[in-house]
Coordinates of N, CA, C and O and ligand atoms in Angstrom, one line a residue:
M1 N 10.2 22.8 25.2 CA 10.0 24.0 26.1 C 10.7 23.3 27.7 O 11.4 22.3 28.1
N2 N 11.6 24.3 28.4 CA 12.9 24.6 28.9 C 11.8 25.6 30.7 O 11.6 25.3 30.2
V3 N 12.5 23.8 31.8 CA 11.5 23.9 32.5 C 12.5 24.0 34.2 O 13.8 23.3 33.8
L4 N 13.4 25.2 34.8 CA 14.9 25.2 35.9 C 13.5 25.4 36.7 O 12.5 26.2 36.9
V5 N 14.2 24.7 38.1 CA 13.6 24.1 39.1 C 14.6 24.9 40.5 O 15.7 24.4 40.0
I6 N 14.3 25.2 41.4 CA 15.2 26.5 42.3 C 15.3 25.4 43.6 O 14.1 25.8 44.1
N7 N 16.3 24.8 43.9 CA 16.6 24.9 45.7 C 16.8 26.4 46.2 O 17.6 26.1 45.9
C8 N 15.5 26.9 46.5 CA 15.4 27.9 47.5 C 16.4 28.0 48.6 O 16.6 28.6 49.1
S9 N 16.8 26.6 49.4 CA 17.3 27.0 50.9 C 17.8 26.0 49.7 O 19.2 25.7 49.3
P10 N 20.1 26.8 51.4 CA 20.8 25.9 50.9 C 21.6 24.6 51.3 O 22.2 23.8 51.2
V11 N 20.6 23.6 52.1 CA 19.6 22.7 52.3 C 19.7 21.2 50.7 O 18.6 21.1 50.3
R12 N 21.3 20.4 50.5 CA 20.7 20.3 49.5 C 20.4 18.4 49.8 O 20.0 18.3 47.8
N13 N 20.4 18.2 50.7 CA 19.1 16.8 50.4 C 18.3 16.9 51.8 O 18.2 15.7 52.6
G14 N 17.7 17.6 52.0 CA 16.5 18.0 52.4 C 15.2 17.8 52.0 O 15.6 17.9 51.1
A15 N 14.1 18.8 53.1 CA 13.0 18.6 52.4 C 12.8 19.0 51.7 O 12.1 19.3 50.4
T16 N 13.7 20.7 50.5 CA 13.1 21.5 49.8 C 13.2 20.6 48.8 O 13.6 20.5 47.5
A17 N 14.9 20.2 49.5 CA 15.5 19.2 47.7 C 15.1 17.8 47.0 O 14.7 18.1 46.4
E18 N 14.5 17.3 48.4 CA 12.6 16.0 48.2 C 11.7 16.4 47.1 O 12.1 16.1 46.1
I19 N 11.3 17.6 47.4 CA 10.6 18.0 47.0 C 10.5 19.0 45.5 O 10.4 18.9 44.1
V20 N 11.7 19.1 45.0 CA 12.1 19.0 43.8 C 13.0 18.5 43.3 O 12.7 18.4 41.9
R21 N 13.0 17.9 44.1 CA 13.6 15.3 42.6 C 12.0 15.8 42.3 O 12.0 15.1 41.0
I22 N 10.8 15.3 43.0 CA 8.8 14.9 42.4 C 9.0 15.7 41.4 O 8.4 15.4 40.9
V23 N 9.3 17.7 42.4 CA 8.3 18.4 40.7 C 9.4 17.8 39.7 O 9.1 17.9 38.5
S24 N 10.6 17.5 39.8 CA 11.4 17.6 38.8 C 11.1 16.3 37.4 O 10.7 15.9 36.1
R25 N 11.6 15.4 38.4 CA 10.3 13.6 38.0 C 9.5 13.8 36.9 O 9.5 13.6 35.9
Q26 N 8.8 14.7 38.1 CA 7.1 14.3 36.9 C 7.6 15.1 35.8 O 6.7 14.4 34.8
L27 N 7.8 16.4 36.2 CA 8.0 17.0 34.8 C 8.8 16.8 33.6 O 8.8 17.1 32.5
S28 N 9.4 15.6 33.9 CA 11.3 15.9 33.5 C 9.5 15.3 31.8 O 10.3 14.3 30.9
G29 N 8.4 14.5 32.7 CA 8.6 13.4 31.3 C 7.6 14.4 30.3 O 7.3 13.9 28.7
K30 N 7.2 15.7 30.3 CA 6.8 16.9 28.8 C 8.0 17.7 28.7 O 7.6 18.0 27.6
Y31 N 9.1 18.2 29.8 CA 9.2 18.9 29.3 C 11.3 18.4 29.5 O 11.1 17.2 30.2
V32 N 12.4 19.3 29.2 CA 13.1 19.1 29.9 C 13.7 20.2 30.5 O 13.5 21.2 31.2
V33 N 14.0 19.6 31.8 CA 14.8 19.3 33.8 C 15.5 20.4 33.9 O 15.9 19.3 33.3
E34 N 16.2 21.2 34.3 CA 17.0 21.2 35.0 C 16.8 21.4 36.3 O 16.4 23.3 37.1
P35 N 17.2 21.4 36.7 CA 16.6 21.0 39.2 C 18.4 21.7 38.4 O 19.6 21.6 39.4
V36 N 17.7 23.0 39.9 CA 19.4 23.6 40.3 C 19.2 24.4 42.3 O 18.2 24.6 42.2
C37 N 20.3 23.5 43.0 CA 20.5 24.1 43.9 C 21.2 26.3 44.4 O 21.8 26.2 43.3
I38 N 20.2 27.1 45.1 CA 20.7 28.1 45.7 C 22.3 28.1 45.9 O 22.8 28.6 45.6
D39 N 22.9 27.1 45.8 CA 24.2 26.8 47.2 C 24.7 26.6 46.3 O 25.3 26.4 46.4
D40 N 24.1 25.7 45.0 CA 25.6 26.1 43.8 C 26.6 27.1 42.9 O 27.5 26.6 42.1
Y41 N 25.4 28.3 43.6 CA 26.3 29.6 42.4 C 26.9 30.6 43.9 O 26.2 30.3 44.6
D42 N 27.8 30.8 43.7 CA 28.7 31.9 44.7 C 28.0 33.2 44.5 O 28.5 33.8 43.7
I43 N 26.9 33.8 45.2 CA 26.5 34.9 45.4 C 26.8 35.9 46.2 O 26.4 35.7 47.2
H44 N 27.2 37.3 46.0 CA 27.8 37.6 47.0 C 26.2 39.1 47.2 O 25.7 39.1 46.6
F45 N 26.2 39.6 48.4 CA 25.7 40.7 49.0 C 25.4 41.5 47.8 O 26.2 42.3 47.7
C46 N 24.1 42.4 47.7 CA 24.0 43.7 46.8 C 24.9 44.8 47.8 O 24.1 45.0 48.9
R47 N 25.0 45.6 46.7 CA 25.8 46.0 47.7 C 25.2 47.7 48.0 O 25.8 48.6 48.9
G48 N 24.3 47.7 47.6 CA 23.2 49.0 47.4 C 23.4 50.6 47.0 O 23.4 51.2 46.1
C49 N 24.9 50.6 45.4 CA 25.0 51.7 45.0 C 24.8 51.8 44.5 O 24.8 52.9 43.5
R50 N 24.0 51.2 43.4 CA 22.6 51.6 42.2 C 23.3 52.0 40.8 O 22.6 53.2 40.2
V51 N 24.1 51.9 40.9 CA 25.4 51.8 39.9 C 24.5 50.7 38.7 O 23.6 51.8 37.4
C52 N 23.7 49.7 38.3 CA 22.7 49.4 38.0 C 22.0 50.2 37.6 O 20.7 50.0 36.6
H53 N 21.0 51.3 38.4 CA 20.0 52.3 37.9 C 20.2 52.6 36.7 O 19.1 53.0 35.9
T54 N 21.5 53.3 36.1 CA 22.5 53.9 34.7 C 22.3 52.8 34.1 O 23.1 52.9 33.3
T55 N 23.4 51.9 34.1 CA 24.0 50.9 33.3 C 23.4 49.3 33.2 O 23.8 48.8 32.0
A56 N 21.5 49.4 34.1 CA 21.5 48.0 34.0 C 22.3 47.0 34.2 O 22.2 45.9 33.4
A57 N 23.4 46.9 34.1 CA 23.5 46.0 34.7 C 25.1 45.4 36.2 O 25.2 47.5 36.7
C58 N 25.4 45.2 36.9 CA 26.3 44.7 37.9 C 27.2 44.8 37.7 O 28.1 44.7 37.3
V59 N 28.4 45.8 39.4 CA 29.2 46.1 39.0 C 30.2 44.9 39.5 O 31.4 44.8 39.0
Q60 N 29.5 43.7 39.5 CA 30.3 42.6 40.3 C 30.1 41.5 39.0 O 28.6 41.4 39.1
H61 N 30.4 40.7 39.2 CA 30.9 39.5 38.7 C 30.2 38.0 39.4 O 31.1 37.8 40.2
D62 N 29.7 37.3 39.6 CA 29.8 35.7 40.2 C 28.7 35.0 39.8 O 28.7 35.6 38.5
G63 N 28.6 34.6 40.7 CA 26.9 33.2 40.0 C 25.9 33.8 39.9 O 25.0 33.2 38.9
V64 N 25.9 34.6 40.2 CA 24.2 35.9 39.8 C 24.4 35.5 38.1 O 23.6 35.4 37.9
D65 N 25.5 35.8 37.1 CA 25.7 35.2 35.8 C 25.0 34.4 35.5 O 24.3 34.1 34.3
R66 N 25.4 33.5 36.4 CA 25.6 32.5 35.5 C 24.3 31.2 35.8 O 23.5 31.4 34.8
L67 N 23.9 32.0 36.8 CA 22.4 31.3 37.9 C 21.3 32.4 36.3 O 20.0 31.5 35.7
M68 N 21.9 34.1 35.8 CA 20.5 34.0 34.9 C 20.4 34.2 34.0 O 19.6 33.7 33.2
E69 N 21.4 33.4 33.9 CA 22.1 32.3 32.9 C 20.7 31.4 31.9 O 20.3 31.1 31.2
R70 N 20.7 30.6 33.8 CA 19.6 29.4 33.5 C 18.2 29.2 33.4 O 16.9 29.5 33.0
F71 N 18.3 31.8 33.7 CA 16.1 31.8 33.5 C 16.6 32.8 32.4 O 15.0 32.2 32.0
E72 N 17.3 32.4 32.0 CA 17.4 33.2 30.2 C 17.0 30.8 29.3 O 15.8 31.7 28.4
W73 N 17.4 30.7 30.1 CA 17.6 29.5 28.9 C 15.8 28.7 29.5 O 14.9 28.1 28.4
A74 N 15.4 29.0 30.3 CA 14.3 28.7 31.1 C 13.1 29.2 30.1 O 12.9 30.3 30.7
D75 N 11.9 28.3 30.3 CA 10.5 28.6 29.9 C 9.4 28.9 30.9 O 8.4 30.3 32.0
V76 N 9.9 28.6 31.6 CA 9.0 27.8 33.5 C 10.0 27.8 34.0 O 10.6 27.5 34.4
I77 N 9.7 28.9 35.4 CA 10.5 29.0 37.0 C 10.0 28.5 37.6 O 8.1 29.2 37.2
V78 N 9.9 27.0 38.3 CA 9.8 27.0 39.6 C 10.4 26.7 41.0 O 11.7 26.3 40.5
S79 N 10.2 28.6 41.4 CA 11.0 28.3 42.9 C 10.8 27.0 44.5 O 9.2 27.7 44.3
V80 N 11.4 27.1 44.4 CA 10.1 25.9 45.8 C 11.6 25.8 47.1 O 12.8 26.3 47.2
A81 N 10.9 27.0 47.8 CA 11.2 27.9 48.9 C 10.6 27.8 50.4 O 9.7 27.8 50.3
P82 N 11.8 26.7 51.5 CA 11.0 26.5 52.6 C 10.7 28.5 53.7 O 12.3 28.8 53.2
S83 N 10.9 28.1 54.1 CA 10.3 29.2 55.8 C 12.0 29.0 56.6 O 12.1 28.2 56.7
Y84 N 12.3 30.2 56.7 CA 13.5 30.3 57.1 C 12.8 31.6 58.5 O 13.0 33.0 57.5
W85 N 12.7 31.3 59.5 CA 12.3 32.7 60.0 C 10.5 33.7 59.5 O 10.9 34.3 59.3
A86 N 10.2 32.7 58.9 CA 8.8 33.3 58.3 C 9.3 34.7 57.3 O 8.4 34.6 56.4
D87 N 10.3 33.5 56.2 CA 10.5 34.5 55.4 C 11.2 33.8 54.2 O 12.1 32.1 55.2
I88 N 12.0 33.8 53.1 CA 12.7 33.3 52.7 C 13.8 33.0 53.1 O 14.7 34.0 53.9
P89 N 15.0 32.3 53.1 CA 16.4 32.0 52.8 C 16.8 33.0 52.4 O 17.1 33.1 52.0
G90 N 18.1 33.6 53.6 CA 18.7 34.2 53.6 C 19.3 34.4 51.5 O 19.5 35.4 51.3
Q91 N 20.2 33.2 50.8 CA 20.7 33.2 49.9 C 20.1 33.3 48.9 O 20.5 33.9 48.3
F92 N 18.4 33.3 49.6 CA 18.1 33.3 48.1 C 17.3 34.7 47.9 O 17.4 35.7 46.8
K93 N 17.2 35.2 49.7 CA 17.3 36.6 49.0 C 18.0 37.2 48.8 O 18.0 38.6 47.5
V94 N 19.6 37.4 49.0 CA 20.7 38.2 47.9 C 20.6 38.0 47.1 O 20.8 38.8 46.2
F95 N 20.2 36.4 47.2 CA 19.8 36.1 45.0 C 19.3 37.4 44.5 O 19.5 38.1 43.9
I96 N 17.9 37.4 45.3 CA 17.0 38.6 44.7 C 16.8 40.5 44.5 O 17.2 41.3 43.5
D97 N 18.3 40.3 45.9 CA 18.8 41.6 46.1 C 19.4 41.9 44.5 O 19.5 43.1 44.4
R98 N 20.4 40.7 44.0 CA 21.3 40.9 43.5 C 20.2 41.3 42.0 O 20.8 41.6 41.0
C99 N 19.6 40.8 42.3 CA 18.8 40.7 40.3 C 18.2 42.5 40.4 O 17.1 42.4 39.0
T100 N 18.8 43.1 40.5 CA 18.4 44.8 40.7 C 18.2 45.3 39.3 O 17.2 46.7 39.3
P101 N 19.0 45.0 37.9 CA 19.3 45.2 37.1 C 18.6 45.0 36.5 O 18.3 45.2 35.4
W102 N 18.3 43.9 36.6 CA 16.5 43.1 35.7 C 15.1 44.1 36.1 O 14.2 43.1 35.4
C103 N 15.8 45.0 37.2 CA 13.8 45.5 37.6 C 13.6 45.9 37.0 O 13.5 47.1 36.2
N104 N 11.7 45.4 37.2 CA 11.7 47.2 35.2 C 11.3 47.9 36.1 O 10.1 49.4 36.4
T105 N 11.6 48.8 37.8 CA 11.3 49.9 37.6 C 11.9 51.3 37.9 O 12.0 52.5 38.4
H106 N 13.2 50.7 37.1 CA 14.3 50.7 36.4 C 14.5 51.7 34.8 O 14.0 50.5 34.9
E107 N 14.2 52.1 34.2 CA 15.4 53.1 33.3 C 16.8 52.8 33.0 O 16.6 54.7 33.3
P108 N 17.9 52.6 32.2 CA 17.7 51.2 31.8 C 17.1 49.8 32.7 O 17.7 50.3 33.3
H109 N 16.8 48.7 31.3 CA 16.6 47.9 32.7 C 17.7 46.5 32.4 O 16.9 46.6 30.6
A110 N 17.9 45.6 32.4 CA 18.1 44.1 31.8 C 17.2 43.6 31.9 O 16.3 43.7 32.7
K111 N 16.7 43.0 30.3 CA 16.0 42.2 30.9 C 15.5 40.8 30.0 O 16.7 40.5 29.0
L112 N 14.9 40.3 30.4 CA 14.8 38.7 30.8 C 13.4 38.6 28.5 O 13.3 39.0 29.2
S113 N 13.5 37.1 27.8 CA 13.1 37.2 26.6 C 12.2 37.4 27.8 O 11.2 36.8 29.3
G114 N 11.3 37.3 26.8 CA 9.3 37.5 26.9 C 9.0 36.6 27.1 O 8.9 35.5 26.8
G115 N 7.7 36.1 28.1 CA 6.8 35.0 28.0 C 7.2 34.2 29.0 O 5.7 33.4 28.5
K116 N 7.9 34.6 29.5 CA 7.8 33.1 30.8 C 7.4 33.4 31.8 O 6.4 34.4 32.5
R117 N 6.7 31.4 32.7 CA 5.9 31.5 33.3 C 6.5 31.3 34.6 O 6.9 30.5 34.6
G118 N 6.4 32.2 36.1 CA 7.0 31.7 37.3 C 5.6 30.2 38.5 O 4.0 30.7 37.7
Y119 N 6.5 29.7 39.2 CA 5.3 28.8 40.2 C 6.7 29.1 40.9 O 7.4 28.6 41.2
A120 N 5.6 29.4 42.2 CA 6.2 29.1 43.8 C 5.9 27.9 44.5 O 4.2 27.7 45.0
I121 N 6.6 27.3 45.7 CA 6.1 26.1 46.1 C 7.2 27.0 47.7 O 7.6 26.5 47.5
A122 N 6.0 27.3 48.8 CA 6.5 27.3 50.2 C 6.5 25.6 51.2 O 6.3 25.8 50.8
L123 N 7.0 26.1 51.8 CA 7.0 25.2 52.9 C 8.2 25.3 55.1 O 7.9 26.4 53.8
R124 N 7.4 24.6 55.1 CA 7.1 24.9 57.0 C 7.2 24.0 57.7 O 6.1 23.6 57.1
T125 N 6.9 24.1 58.9 CA 6.7 23.4 59.8 C 5.7 23.6 60.6 O 5.7 22.3 61.0
G126 N 6.4 24.6 60.4 CA 4.8 24.9 61.7 C 3.1 24.7 60.6 O 3.2 24.1 59.5
P127 N 2.1 25.2 61.8 CA 1.0 24.5 60.7 C -0.1 25.4 60.1 O -0.8 25.3 59.4
S128 N 0.4 26.8 60.9 CA -0.4 27.6 59.9 C 0.3 28.3 57.9 O 1.1 28.6 58.2
M129 N -0.2 28.3 56.9 CA -0.7 28.1 55.6 C -0.1 29.8 56.0 O 0.8 30.0 54.6
R130 N -0.2 30.6 56.3 CA 0.1 32.5 56.1 C 1.1 32.3 56.4 O 2.1 33.3 54.8
E131 N 2.3 31.5 57.0 CA 4.1 31.5 56.6 C 4.0 31.9 54.7 O 4.9 31.9 54.3
C132 N 3.4 29.9 54.4 CA 3.7 30.1 53.6 C 3.1 31.5 52.5 O 3.6 30.8 51.4
E133 N 2.3 31.5 52.4 CA 1.5 32.5 51.6 C 2.2 33.6 51.5 O 2.6 34.3 50.5
R134 N 3.3 34.5 52.7 CA 3.9 35.0 53.4 C 5.9 35.1 51.5 O 6.1 35.8 51.6
I135 N 5.9 33.5 51.4 CA 6.6 33.3 51.4 C 6.9 33.5 50.2 O 7.4 34.2 48.7
I136 N 5.7 33.2 49.4 CA 4.8 32.8 48.0 C 4.6 33.9 47.2 O 5.6 34.5 46.0
E137 N 3.8 35.0 48.0 CA 4.0 36.3 48.3 C 5.6 37.0 47.5 O 5.8 37.7 46.5
S138 N 6.5 37.0 48.9 CA 7.5 37.2 48.2 C 8.3 36.7 46.6 O 9.5 37.5 45.9
I139 N 8.2 35.5 46.1 CA 8.5 34.9 45.1 C 8.0 35.9 44.3 O 8.5 36.1 42.5
R140 N 6.0 35.9 44.4 CA 5.6 36.5 43.0 C 5.7 37.8 43.1 O 5.7 38.5 41.5
H141 N 6.7 38.6 44.6 CA 6.6 40.1 43.3 C 8.4 39.8 43.1 O 7.9 40.5 42.2
F142 N 9.0 39.0 43.2 CA 10.5 38.4 42.4 C 9.9 38.8 41.3 O 10.2 40.1 40.5
Y143 N 9.0 37.5 40.8 CA 8.9 37.1 39.2 C 8.0 38.8 38.4 O 7.9 39.1 37.7
G144 N 7.5 38.7 39.7 CA 6.1 40.8 38.8 C 7.5 41.9 37.9 O 7.3 41.8 37.2
H145 N 8.5 41.6 39.4 CA 9.4 42.6 38.6 C 10.3 42.6 37.3 O 10.9 42.5 36.9
L146 N 10.7 40.9 37.6 CA 11.2 40.2 36.2 C 10.3 40.1 34.9 O 11.1 40.0 34.1
E147 N 9.3 40.6 35.1 CA 7.8 40.7 34.2 C 8.2 39.0 34.1 O 7.7 39.0 32.1
I148 N 7.8 37.7 35.3 CA 7.9 36.9 34.5 C 6.6 36.4 35.6 O 6.4 36.7 36.2
E149 N 5.5 35.8 34.4 CA 4.1 35.3 34.4 C 3.4 35.1 35.9 O 4.4 33.4 35.5
S150 N 3.7 35.2 37.6 CA 3.3 34.1 38.4 C 1.8 33.2 37.7 O 1.1 33.7 37.7
C151 N 1.9 31.9 37.7 CA 0.9 30.7 37.0 C 0.5 30.5 38.6 O -1.1 29.5 37.8
G152 N 0.7 30.5 39.1 CA 0.5 28.6 40.2 C 0.8 28.7 41.2 O 2.6 29.1 41.5
S153 N 0.9 27.9 42.5 CA 1.6 28.2 43.8 C 1.2 27.0 44.4 O -0.2 26.5 44.7
L154 N 2.2 26.7 45.3 CA 1.4 25.4 46.5 C 2.4 26.3 47.6 O 3.9 25.9 48.1
G155 N 1.4 26.0 49.1 CA 1.8 25.3 50.2 C 2.3 25.0 50.9 O 0.7 24.0 51.2
L156 N 3.2 24.3 52.2 CA 2.8 22.9 52.4 C 3.2 23.6 54.1 O 4.8 23.2 54.4
C157 N 3.2 22.8 54.7 CA 3.3 22.9 55.8 C 2.7 21.6 56.7 O 3.3 20.2 56.4
S158 N 4.1 21.8 57.4 CA 4.1 20.8 58.7 C 5.1 19.7 58.1 O 4.9 18.3 57.9
I159 N 6.1 20.3 57.0 CA 7.2 19.3 57.1 C 8.5 20.2 57.2 O 8.6 21.8 57.7
E160 N 9.2 19.4 58.1 CA 10.8 20.2 59.5 C 11.6 19.3 58.2 O 12.4 19.8 57.8
Y161 N 11.3 17.4 57.8 CA 12.8 17.1 57.4 C 12.2 16.7 56.2 O 10.8 15.7 55.9
K162 N 13.0 15.5 54.9 CA 13.2 15.1 53.9 C 12.0 14.0 54.4 O 10.7 13.7 53.4
E163 N 11.5 13.6 54.8 CA 10.2 12.5 55.4 C 9.3 12.8 55.2 O 8.5 11.9 55.3
A164 N 9.4 13.2 55.5 CA 7.7 14.0 56.0 C 6.4 15.0 55.0 O 5.6 15.0 54.4
V165 N 7.3 14.6 53.6 CA 7.4 14.9 51.9 C 7.4 13.1 51.5 O 5.6 14.4 50.3
A166 N 7.0 12.0 51.9 CA 6.2 11.4 50.4 C 5.2 11.3 51.3 O 4.2 10.7 49.8
P167 N 3.8 11.3 52.4 CA 2.9 11.2 52.8 C 2.6 12.7 52.2 O 1.0 12.3 51.6
R168 N 3.0 13.4 51.4 CA 2.5 14.8 50.2 C 2.4 15.2 48.7 O 2.9 15.0 47.7
E169 N 3.6 13.7 48.4 CA 3.5 13.4 47.2 C 2.7 13.4 46.0 O 2.4 14.1 44.9
R170 N 1.2 12.8 46.5 CA -0.1 12.6 45.4 C 0.3 14.4 45.2 O -0.5 15.5 44.3
E171 N 0.2 15.3 45.9 CA -0.5 16.3 46.4 C 0.2 18.1 45.4 O 0.1 18.4 44.6
I172 N 1.5 17.2 45.8 CA 2.6 18.0 44.8 C 2.4 17.3 43.8 O 2.9 18.4 42.5
I173 N 2.2 15.9 43.8 CA 1.9 16.1 41.9 C 1.1 16.1 41.2 O 1.3 16.9 39.9
R174 N -0.2 16.5 42.3 CA -1.7 17.6 41.6 C -0.8 18.7 40.7 O -1.4 19.2 39.8
F175 N -0.1 19.8 41.5 CA 0.7 21.0 41.1 C 0.9 20.6 39.7 O 1.0 21.0 39.6
C176 N 1.7 19.6 40.9 CA 3.2 19.4 39.2 C 1.9 19.7 38.0 O 2.6 19.4 36.5
D177 N 0.4 18.4 37.8 CA 0.2 18.5 36.3 C -0.6 19.7 36.0 O -0.9 20.1 34.7
S178 N -0.5 21.1 36.6 CA -1.1 22.1 36.3 C -0.2 22.7 35.6 O -0.5 23.8 35.4
I179 N 1.1 22.1 35.5 CA 2.5 23.0 34.9 C 2.4 22.9 33.1 O 2.4 21.8 33.0
Ligands
FMN1 C1 17.3 28.5 60.6 C2 15.7 28.1 60.6 C3 14.8 28.6 60.5 C4 14.0 27.8 60.5 N1 11.9 28.4 60.8 C5 10.9 28.1 60.6 C6 10.1 29.0 60.2 O1 10.2 30.3 60.5 N2 9.0 29.0 60.7 C7 8.6 27.1 60.4 O2 7.8 27.1 60.0 N3 9.9 26.4 60.1 C8 10.8 27.0 60.2 N4 11.4 26.4 59.9 C9 11.5 25.0 59.0 C10 11.8 25.3 58.0 O3 11.0 25.5 56.8 C11 11.5 23.4 57.7 O4 12.5 22.3 58.3 C12 12.4 22.7 55.9 O5 11.3 21.3 55.5 C13 13.1 23.5 55.5 O6 13.6 22.4 54.4 P1 15.4 22.0 54.0 O7 16.0 21.2 55.2 O8 15.6 21.8 52.5 O9 16.0 23.5 54.0 C14 13.4 27.0 60.1 C15 14.6 25.7 59.5 C16 16.4 26.7 59.6 C17 17.1 25.4 59.3

């Protein structure tokens, strides 16, 4: 089974990256795991042209093609997203917008292979779980339109820098055990 773990933050060595590292290490005991960072990919803004509504393909070709190849490869996708202004980081949102060719609300649309499972982990500095839930909901919404089954989520509050992740390692490992 192939697992794609996405750092949805542009920071390659921050708290999100640390969580991606723990998840990847845990899951590599039973699956083939590939960790990636959204910032590894050159992704341009959606232009809102809607050509994909009739062609099922984007007029632009960039890092989206490569990242979607990784989605196709994966049986399980784990998206790890920090809160940036109470929402997912802009880089991840731009990627989601560009996934409109795969969105099941229009025909024709591009399709990933069936049977994929998706998980979401949200983190933030503030103390309230509501903001994590909002981020998790954005990821679930995205998975839903790509027909990736949402199978679990984890919210982690009170995390600003990577040093705050170590005391939460057990929580993260317990979550990994459910994947
Ligand atoms: C631009 C920016 C906006 C942020 N906005 C919020 C916020 O609205 N609420 C919150 O709790 N934390 C917020 N944070 C804190 C991050 O969620 C937190 O530091 C997280 O651990 C960042 O992980 P990263 O360094 O891996 O990107 C923000 C951080 C940045 C850089």
